[in-house]
Short mmCIF file of C-alpha atoms in Angstrom, two decimals:
data_model
loop_
_atom_site.label_atom_id
_atom_site.label_comp_id
_atom_site.label_asym_id
_atom_site.label_seq_id
_atom_site.Cartn_x
_atom_site.Cartn_y
_atom_site.Cartn_z
CA UNK A 933 2.25 114.57 -37.36
CA UNK A 934 3.86 112.25 -35.49
CA UNK A 935 2.00 109.88 -33.04
CA UNK A 936 3.36 109.39 -29.54
CA UNK A 937 3.42 106.57 -27.52
CA UNK A 938 4.03 105.66 -24.05
CA UNK A 939 5.96 102.36 -23.49
CA UNK A 940 5.51 100.98 -19.92
CA UNK A 941 8.30 98.81 -18.77
CA UNK A 942 9.88 100.16 -22.43
CA UNK A 943 13.63 99.50 -20.51
CA UNK A 944 12.60 95.78 -20.21
CA UNK A 945 13.83 92.60 -22.71
CA UNK A 946 10.49 92.62 -25.37
CA UNK A 947 9.78 96.22 -24.14
CA UNK A 948 13.02 97.64 -26.01
CA UNK A 949 12.90 95.14 -28.71
CA UNK A 950 9.27 96.73 -29.45
CA UNK A 951 10.73 100.43 -28.76
CA UNK A 952 13.24 99.78 -31.54
CA UNK A 953 10.56 99.09 -34.15
CA UNK A 954 8.09 101.99 -32.76
CA UNK A 955 11.36 104.37 -33.44
CA UNK A 956 11.93 102.92 -36.83
CA UNK A 957 8.53 103.03 -38.03
CA UNK A 958 8.59 106.68 -37.37
CA UNK A 959 6.63 106.54 -33.89
CA UNK A 960 8.00 109.40 -31.28
CA UNK A 961 8.51 107.25 -27.92
CA UNK A 962 8.11 108.02 -24.01
CA UNK A 963 9.34 105.05 -21.71
CA UNK A 964 8.62 104.32 -18.47
CA UNK A 965 10.58 101.85 -16.03
CA UNK A 966 11.41 101.48 -12.79
CA UNK A 967 14.16 98.95 -13.64
CA UNK A 968 13.46 96.35 -11.35
CA UNK A 969 14.16 93.83 -13.34
CA UNK A 970 15.79 95.56 -16.68
CA UNK A 971 18.91 97.90 -16.91
CA UNK A 972 18.83 101.50 -18.51
CA UNK A 973 21.88 100.19 -20.34
CA UNK A 974 18.47 98.67 -22.20
CA UNK A 975 17.88 102.30 -23.46
CA UNK A 976 21.69 103.81 -24.50
CA UNK A 977 21.44 100.28 -26.74
CA UNK A 978 18.30 101.81 -28.25
CA UNK A 979 19.61 104.91 -29.36
CA UNK A 980 22.96 103.39 -30.50
CA UNK A 981 20.90 101.03 -32.64
CA UNK A 982 18.40 103.45 -33.74
CA UNK A 983 20.08 106.79 -33.95
CA UNK A 984 17.16 108.25 -32.46
CA UNK A 985 16.16 109.77 -29.18
CA UNK A 986 13.19 109.20 -26.93
CA UNK A 987 11.99 109.97 -23.54
CA UNK A 988 12.66 108.31 -20.50
CA UNK A 989 11.13 108.70 -17.26
CA UNK A 990 12.24 106.29 -14.20
CA UNK A 991 9.49 105.48 -12.25
CA UNK A 992 6.74 103.05 -11.45
CA UNK A 993 2.82 102.58 -13.02
CA UNK A 994 1.54 102.70 -9.73
CA UNK A 995 1.88 106.07 -9.03
CA UNK A 996 -1.08 107.88 -10.09
CA UNK A 997 0.64 111.70 -9.60
CA UNK A 998 3.84 110.50 -11.25
CA UNK A 999 2.18 108.91 -14.18
CA UNK A 1000 0.55 111.98 -13.69
CA UNK A 1001 3.03 114.18 -14.26
CA UNK A 1002 3.71 112.45 -17.87
CA UNK A 1003 0.10 112.70 -18.87
CA UNK A 1004 0.57 116.58 -18.63
CA UNK A 1005 4.00 117.48 -20.02
CA UNK A 1006 3.41 114.70 -23.30
CA UNK A 1007 0.35 114.79 -25.29
CA UNK A 1008 0.08 110.35 -25.84
CA UNK A 1009 -1.67 108.92 -28.72
CA UNK A 1010 -1.69 105.45 -27.20
CA UNK A 1011 -0.30 102.97 -24.81
CA UNK A 1012 1.84 99.79 -25.09
CA UNK A 1013 2.00 98.21 -21.21
CA UNK A 1014 4.38 95.67 -20.01
CA UNK A 1015 5.53 97.14 -17.13
CA UNK A 1016 4.87 94.75 -14.51
CA UNK A 1017 6.64 91.73 -12.46
CA UNK A 1018 6.94 88.53 -14.29
CA UNK A 1019 9.60 85.93 -12.96
CA UNK A 1020 6.78 83.06 -12.08
CA UNK A 1021 8.65 81.30 -9.46
CA UNK A 1022 8.86 84.60 -7.59
CA UNK A 1023 5.25 84.88 -8.30
CA UNK A 1024 4.61 81.72 -6.02
CA UNK A 1025 6.64 82.96 -3.71
CA UNK A 1026 5.22 86.35 -2.99
CA UNK A 1027 1.66 85.98 -4.83
CA UNK A 1028 0.56 89.10 -2.78
CA UNK A 1029 3.52 91.70 -4.43
CA UNK A 1030 2.41 90.38 -7.62
CA UNK A 1031 -1.43 90.90 -7.31
CA UNK A 1032 -0.63 94.62 -5.29
CA UNK A 1033 2.24 95.55 -8.54
CA UNK A 1034 0.45 94.01 -11.55
CA UNK A 1035 -3.05 94.90 -10.98
CA UNK A 1036 -2.33 98.32 -9.39
CA UNK A 1037 0.17 99.30 -12.33
CA UNK A 1038 -3.42 98.56 -14.91
CA UNK A 1039 -5.99 100.40 -12.75
CA UNK A 1040 -3.56 103.57 -12.12
CA UNK A 1041 -2.71 103.30 -15.87
CA UNK A 1042 -6.29 103.39 -17.30
CA UNK A 1043 -7.06 105.96 -14.58
CA UNK A 1044 -5.09 108.34 -15.58
CA UNK A 1045 -6.11 107.93 -19.39
CA UNK A 1046 -9.40 108.51 -18.39
CA UNK A 1047 -8.56 111.84 -17.25
CA UNK A 1048 -6.30 112.81 -20.39
CA UNK A 1049 -8.80 111.32 -22.84
CA UNK A 1050 -6.20 108.21 -23.94
CA UNK A 1051 -8.32 105.36 -25.56
CA UNK A 1052 -5.68 103.46 -27.01
CA UNK A 1053 -4.27 100.44 -25.53
CA UNK A 1054 -1.77 97.42 -26.41
CA UNK A 1055 -1.41 95.07 -23.64
CA UNK A 1056 1.11 92.78 -23.05
CA UNK A 1057 -0.30 89.61 -22.30
CA UNK A 1058 0.74 85.87 -22.13
CA UNK A 1059 -0.08 82.75 -23.10
CA UNK A 1060 -0.20 81.61 -19.28
CA UNK A 1061 -4.21 83.17 -19.48
CA UNK A 1062 -4.79 79.80 -21.14
CA UNK A 1063 -6.33 77.31 -18.62
CA UNK A 1064 -7.22 74.51 -19.70
CA UNK A 1065 -4.54 71.25 -20.02
CA UNK A 1066 -6.83 69.87 -22.26
CA UNK A 1067 -6.16 71.69 -25.09
CA UNK A 1068 -2.54 71.72 -27.22
CA UNK A 1069 -3.20 74.14 -29.80
CA UNK A 1070 -4.18 76.88 -28.28
CA UNK A 1071 -6.50 79.68 -29.75
CA UNK A 1072 -8.23 83.22 -28.93
CA UNK A 1073 -11.51 81.14 -27.90
CA UNK A 1074 -10.03 78.00 -25.66
CA UNK A 1075 -12.11 76.96 -22.89
CA UNK A 1076 -10.90 78.56 -19.40
CA UNK A 1077 -11.79 75.81 -16.90
CA UNK A 1078 -8.74 75.32 -14.44
CA UNK A 1079 -6.41 78.51 -13.26
CA UNK A 1080 -3.61 79.64 -14.42
CA UNK A 1081 -0.76 77.34 -13.09
CA UNK A 1082 1.42 80.31 -11.14
CA UNK A 1083 0.12 83.76 -9.64
CA UNK A 1084 1.84 85.38 -12.55
CA UNK A 1085 -0.46 83.91 -14.79
CA UNK A 1086 -3.52 84.62 -12.86
CA UNK A 1087 -2.20 87.86 -12.63
CA UNK A 1088 -2.30 88.71 -16.42
CA UNK A 1089 -5.78 86.82 -16.31
CA UNK A 1090 -7.26 89.39 -13.72
CA UNK A 1091 -5.35 92.21 -15.97
CA UNK A 1092 -7.30 90.68 -19.05
CA UNK A 1093 -10.97 91.08 -17.25
CA UNK A 1094 -10.15 94.46 -16.06
CA UNK A 1095 -9.08 95.82 -19.44
CA UNK A 1096 -12.12 93.43 -21.30
CA UNK A 1097 -14.42 95.00 -18.35
CA UNK A 1098 -13.37 98.84 -18.84
CA UNK A 1099 -13.68 98.55 -22.52
CA UNK A 1100 -17.45 97.34 -22.51
CA UNK A 1101 -18.47 100.00 -19.87
CA UNK A 1102 -19.17 103.99 -20.32
CA UNK A 1103 -15.90 105.03 -18.43
CA UNK A 1104 -14.38 105.88 -21.51
CA UNK A 1105 -17.78 106.92 -23.63
CA UNK A 1106 -17.02 110.61 -24.36
CA UNK A 1107 -14.29 109.81 -26.27
CA UNK A 1108 -15.36 107.23 -28.24
CA UNK A 1109 -14.99 103.83 -25.57
CA UNK A 1110 -11.18 102.07 -24.61
CA UNK A 1111 -9.64 100.27 -27.53
CA UNK A 1112 -7.57 97.41 -26.25
CA UNK A 1113 -5.36 95.19 -28.24
CA UNK A 1114 -4.31 92.48 -25.43
CA UNK A 1115 -0.77 90.44 -27.41
CA UNK A 1116 -1.10 86.87 -25.59
CA UNK A 1117 2.87 85.67 -26.74
CA UNK A 1118 4.56 82.30 -26.09
CA UNK A 1119 7.85 81.83 -25.72
CA UNK A 1120 10.03 85.08 -26.81
CA UNK A 1121 13.67 84.18 -27.26
CA UNK A 1122 16.27 85.57 -29.80
CA UNK A 1123 17.88 89.53 -29.23
CA UNK A 1124 18.50 92.34 -31.77
CA UNK A 1125 20.19 91.36 -34.93
CA UNK A 1126 23.03 94.17 -34.39
CA UNK A 1127 24.02 92.10 -30.74
CA UNK A 1128 23.45 94.92 -28.96
CA UNK A 1129 19.93 94.26 -27.17
CA UNK A 1130 19.02 90.77 -25.58
CA UNK A 1131 17.34 89.68 -22.82
CA UNK A 1132 20.14 90.22 -19.68
CA UNK A 1133 17.19 88.57 -16.42
CA UNK A 1134 18.68 89.89 -12.92
CA UNK A 1135 19.67 86.71 -10.94
CA UNK A 1136 19.24 83.42 -12.57
CA UNK A 1137 17.25 82.95 -15.50
CA UNK A 1138 13.70 81.93 -15.49
CA UNK A 1139 13.65 80.95 -18.96
CA UNK A 1140 15.63 78.40 -21.22
CA UNK A 1141 17.54 81.07 -23.57
CA UNK A 1142 19.06 82.95 -21.27
CA UNK A 1143 19.55 80.05 -19.23
CA UNK A 1144 21.80 78.31 -22.00
CA UNK A 1145 23.89 80.97 -23.33
CA UNK A 1146 24.66 82.02 -19.56
CA UNK A 1147 25.75 78.59 -19.93
CA UNK A 1148 27.97 78.91 -22.75
CA UNK A 1149 29.68 82.29 -21.74
CA UNK A 1150 30.73 80.44 -18.69
CA UNK A 1151 28.20 82.25 -15.81
CA UNK A 1152 26.29 79.10 -15.09
CA UNK A 1153 27.74 75.52 -14.56
CA UNK A 1154 25.34 73.41 -16.27
CA UNK A 1155 21.81 73.37 -17.81
CA UNK A 1156 18.83 71.85 -16.01
CA UNK A 1157 16.23 69.98 -18.67
CA UNK A 1158 13.03 69.05 -16.04
CA UNK A 1159 12.12 65.39 -17.48
CA UNK A 1160 12.58 63.85 -20.72
CA UNK A 1161 10.02 61.57 -20.42
CA UNK A 1162 6.91 63.11 -21.81
CA UNK A 1163 4.82 61.91 -24.25
CA UNK A 1164 6.62 63.80 -26.89
CA UNK A 1165 9.13 62.55 -30.01
CA UNK A 1166 11.93 63.28 -28.16
CA UNK A 1167 10.43 63.01 -24.51
CA UNK A 1168 11.00 66.64 -23.22
CA UNK A 1169 8.44 69.70 -23.29
CA UNK A 1170 7.56 71.17 -26.58
CA UNK A 1171 6.98 74.78 -26.81
CA UNK A 1172 6.42 77.75 -29.22
CA UNK A 1173 9.41 79.28 -29.09
CA UNK A 1174 8.94 83.11 -31.49
CA UNK A 1175 11.72 85.86 -32.29
CA UNK A 1176 11.83 88.80 -30.12
CA UNK A 1177 11.96 90.84 -33.68
CA UNK A 1178 9.27 89.20 -34.50
CA UNK A 1179 6.98 89.62 -31.86
CA UNK A 1180 8.07 93.30 -31.21
CA UNK A 1181 6.80 93.86 -34.99
CA UNK A 1182 3.51 91.71 -33.27
CA UNK A 1183 3.23 94.74 -31.01
CA UNK A 1184 3.72 97.51 -34.06
CA UNK A 1185 0.94 95.74 -35.94
CA UNK A 1186 -1.37 95.50 -32.76
CA UNK A 1187 -0.63 99.62 -32.75
CA UNK A 1188 -1.67 99.97 -35.92
CA UNK A 1189 -4.94 97.72 -36.01
CA UNK A 1190 -5.86 100.14 -33.35
CA UNK A 1191 -5.25 103.12 -35.03
CA UNK A 1192 -7.30 101.71 -37.62
CA UNK A 1193 -10.51 100.45 -36.12
CA UNK A 1194 -13.30 102.71 -34.16
CA UNK A 1195 -15.66 102.09 -31.43
CA UNK A 1196 -14.51 100.27 -28.11
CA UNK A 1197 -13.50 97.32 -27.92
CA UNK A 1198 -11.00 94.69 -26.11
CA UNK A 1199 -9.76 92.11 -29.21
CA UNK A 1200 -6.99 88.94 -27.45
CA UNK A 1201 -4.87 87.79 -30.07
CA UNK A 1202 -2.20 85.15 -30.46
CA UNK A 1203 1.58 86.07 -31.19
CA UNK A 1204 3.11 83.12 -31.86
CA UNK A 1205 4.49 80.73 -34.48
CA UNK A 1206 2.09 77.89 -34.48
CA UNK A 1207 5.30 75.37 -35.05
CA UNK A 1208 6.26 73.98 -31.78
CA UNK A 1209 10.08 72.67 -30.51
CA UNK A 1210 11.07 70.14 -27.90
CA UNK A 1211 13.74 71.51 -25.10
CA UNK A 1212 15.98 69.30 -26.80
CA UNK A 1213 15.72 70.81 -30.13
CA UNK A 1214 16.62 74.22 -29.04
CA UNK A 1215 20.02 72.87 -27.37
CA UNK A 1216 20.91 71.32 -30.27
CA UNK A 1217 20.72 74.49 -32.44
CA UNK A 1218 22.22 76.78 -29.35
CA UNK A 1219 25.12 73.77 -29.63
CA UNK A 1220 25.33 74.92 -33.38
CA UNK A 1221 25.54 78.45 -33.24
CA UNK A 1222 27.59 78.48 -30.13
CA UNK A 1223 29.93 76.43 -32.25
CA UNK A 1224 30.20 73.36 -29.29
CA UNK A 1225 27.60 71.10 -27.15
CA UNK A 1226 26.03 72.86 -24.15
CA UNK A 1227 26.00 70.84 -21.79
CA UNK A 1228 22.76 69.39 -19.52
CA UNK A 1229 21.72 67.20 -16.66
CA UNK A 1230 18.11 65.77 -16.96
CA UNK A 1231 16.65 66.26 -14.03
CA UNK A 1232 12.98 65.49 -12.63
CA UNK A 1233 9.84 67.19 -14.21
CA UNK A 1234 8.38 70.53 -12.87
CA UNK A 1235 5.06 70.82 -10.96
CA UNK A 1236 2.56 71.96 -13.77
CA UNK A 1237 4.59 71.45 -16.80
CA UNK A 1238 2.40 70.57 -19.81
CA UNK A 1239 4.06 67.75 -22.61
CA UNK A 1240 2.61 70.35 -25.56
CA UNK A 1241 1.65 73.73 -25.46
CA UNK A 1242 1.73 76.24 -28.75
CA UNK A 1243 -0.93 78.43 -30.52
CA UNK A 1244 -3.15 78.67 -32.90
CA UNK A 1245 -1.84 81.93 -34.81
CA UNK A 1246 -4.30 82.04 -37.41
CA UNK A 1247 -6.45 85.28 -35.72
CA UNK A 1248 -2.91 87.64 -36.05
CA UNK A 1249 -2.62 87.03 -39.76
CA UNK A 1250 -6.30 87.75 -40.24
CA UNK A 1251 -6.64 90.39 -38.02
CA UNK A 1252 -3.12 92.08 -37.75
CA UNK A 1253 -2.06 90.88 -41.43
CA UNK A 1254 1.11 89.45 -39.23
CA UNK A 1255 3.48 86.40 -38.63
CA UNK A 1256 6.45 85.13 -38.03
CA UNK A 1257 9.69 85.27 -40.20
CA UNK A 1258 12.41 84.00 -38.32
CA UNK A 1259 13.09 80.61 -37.65
CA UNK A 1260 14.46 78.63 -34.20
CA UNK A 1261 17.95 78.68 -35.93
CA UNK A 1262 17.96 82.29 -36.08
CA UNK A 1263 16.69 82.47 -32.52
CA UNK A 1264 19.20 80.72 -31.23
CA UNK A 1265 21.77 82.54 -33.32
CA UNK A 1266 20.62 85.93 -32.34
CA UNK A 1267 20.72 85.05 -28.79
CA UNK A 1268 24.27 83.37 -28.65
CA UNK A 1269 25.36 86.56 -30.91
CA UNK A 1270 23.76 89.15 -27.73
CA UNK A 1271 25.78 86.98 -25.09
CA UNK A 1272 28.99 86.84 -26.42
CA UNK A 1273 28.95 90.31 -27.24
CA UNK A 1274 28.11 90.92 -24.02
CA UNK A 1275 28.86 88.00 -21.24
CA UNK A 1276 27.50 90.13 -18.36
CA UNK A 1277 24.45 92.12 -19.92
CA UNK A 1278 24.36 95.36 -19.40
CA UNK A 1279 26.12 95.94 -16.47
CA UNK A 1280 29.27 97.14 -17.88
CA UNK A 1281 27.45 99.63 -19.97
#
């Protein structure tokens, strides 16, 4: 019998790509999304890509009765939790908004899971939980000596603390304990190979890839490069970019790991390439994909940006038997394929 997976935030960028992988792996999927920073068009695209149906509920994970009703109606075997506010800049402006939503959603979800004896939890975490700026290549045991650089990062770290404490505790003990994999990923870019599903942020993009593609398609005038005087080969920041399809498959591997392992646990695992590339390299790759130069201007550094920041992905290979397969040129080509086919994102769907 098919297992049923609840995916919160499943209409978002990473969530929607993960739903595609789940459906193609023969799982039944239920999606919850409040559409705050996502689109119902992603659900349509998922169905078109896979030729399969899913159950969709529009609502908020901070609403206990809403979640309880869903668990009442459906036998849920595991949860993948993407739902949460995610804009770093906005979190600086509205920290209370971020703390309340992101922490409440996880605690409310855990409370309902406990009531319905659901113990398997894959958490969409972030590399922003790593705090020590003296490290460059981050692994799961990196010393945490400073605060994250944004309230968004702090909410991810606190959610990990909550999940680890609950996994160690006794609230799920009568059903074997809570089992958690926390996937810490770095910089997702790219889009589904079909060109029907991609990143469609509201407003001006916070991330590099959608900013570049919107410049290329004419929605934005020019790209701003925040500093070219870092101690790196070309002076721009080095980051670990990962194709969103590789990332989605990482969530599938995390889910299968949980189903195969017994006993309560909290296991943080990096998802990344371990091979950083610079901002200028990303621009060059996009220029090749688009077939013309991407206009950019170099401006001052942003506060808190590190010169280098990338994953040590050894544990993912060892524990999940997962590693990335798609290179930078594939990431940028797929991003551009999505944007040129959908210059206004999901808005016209």
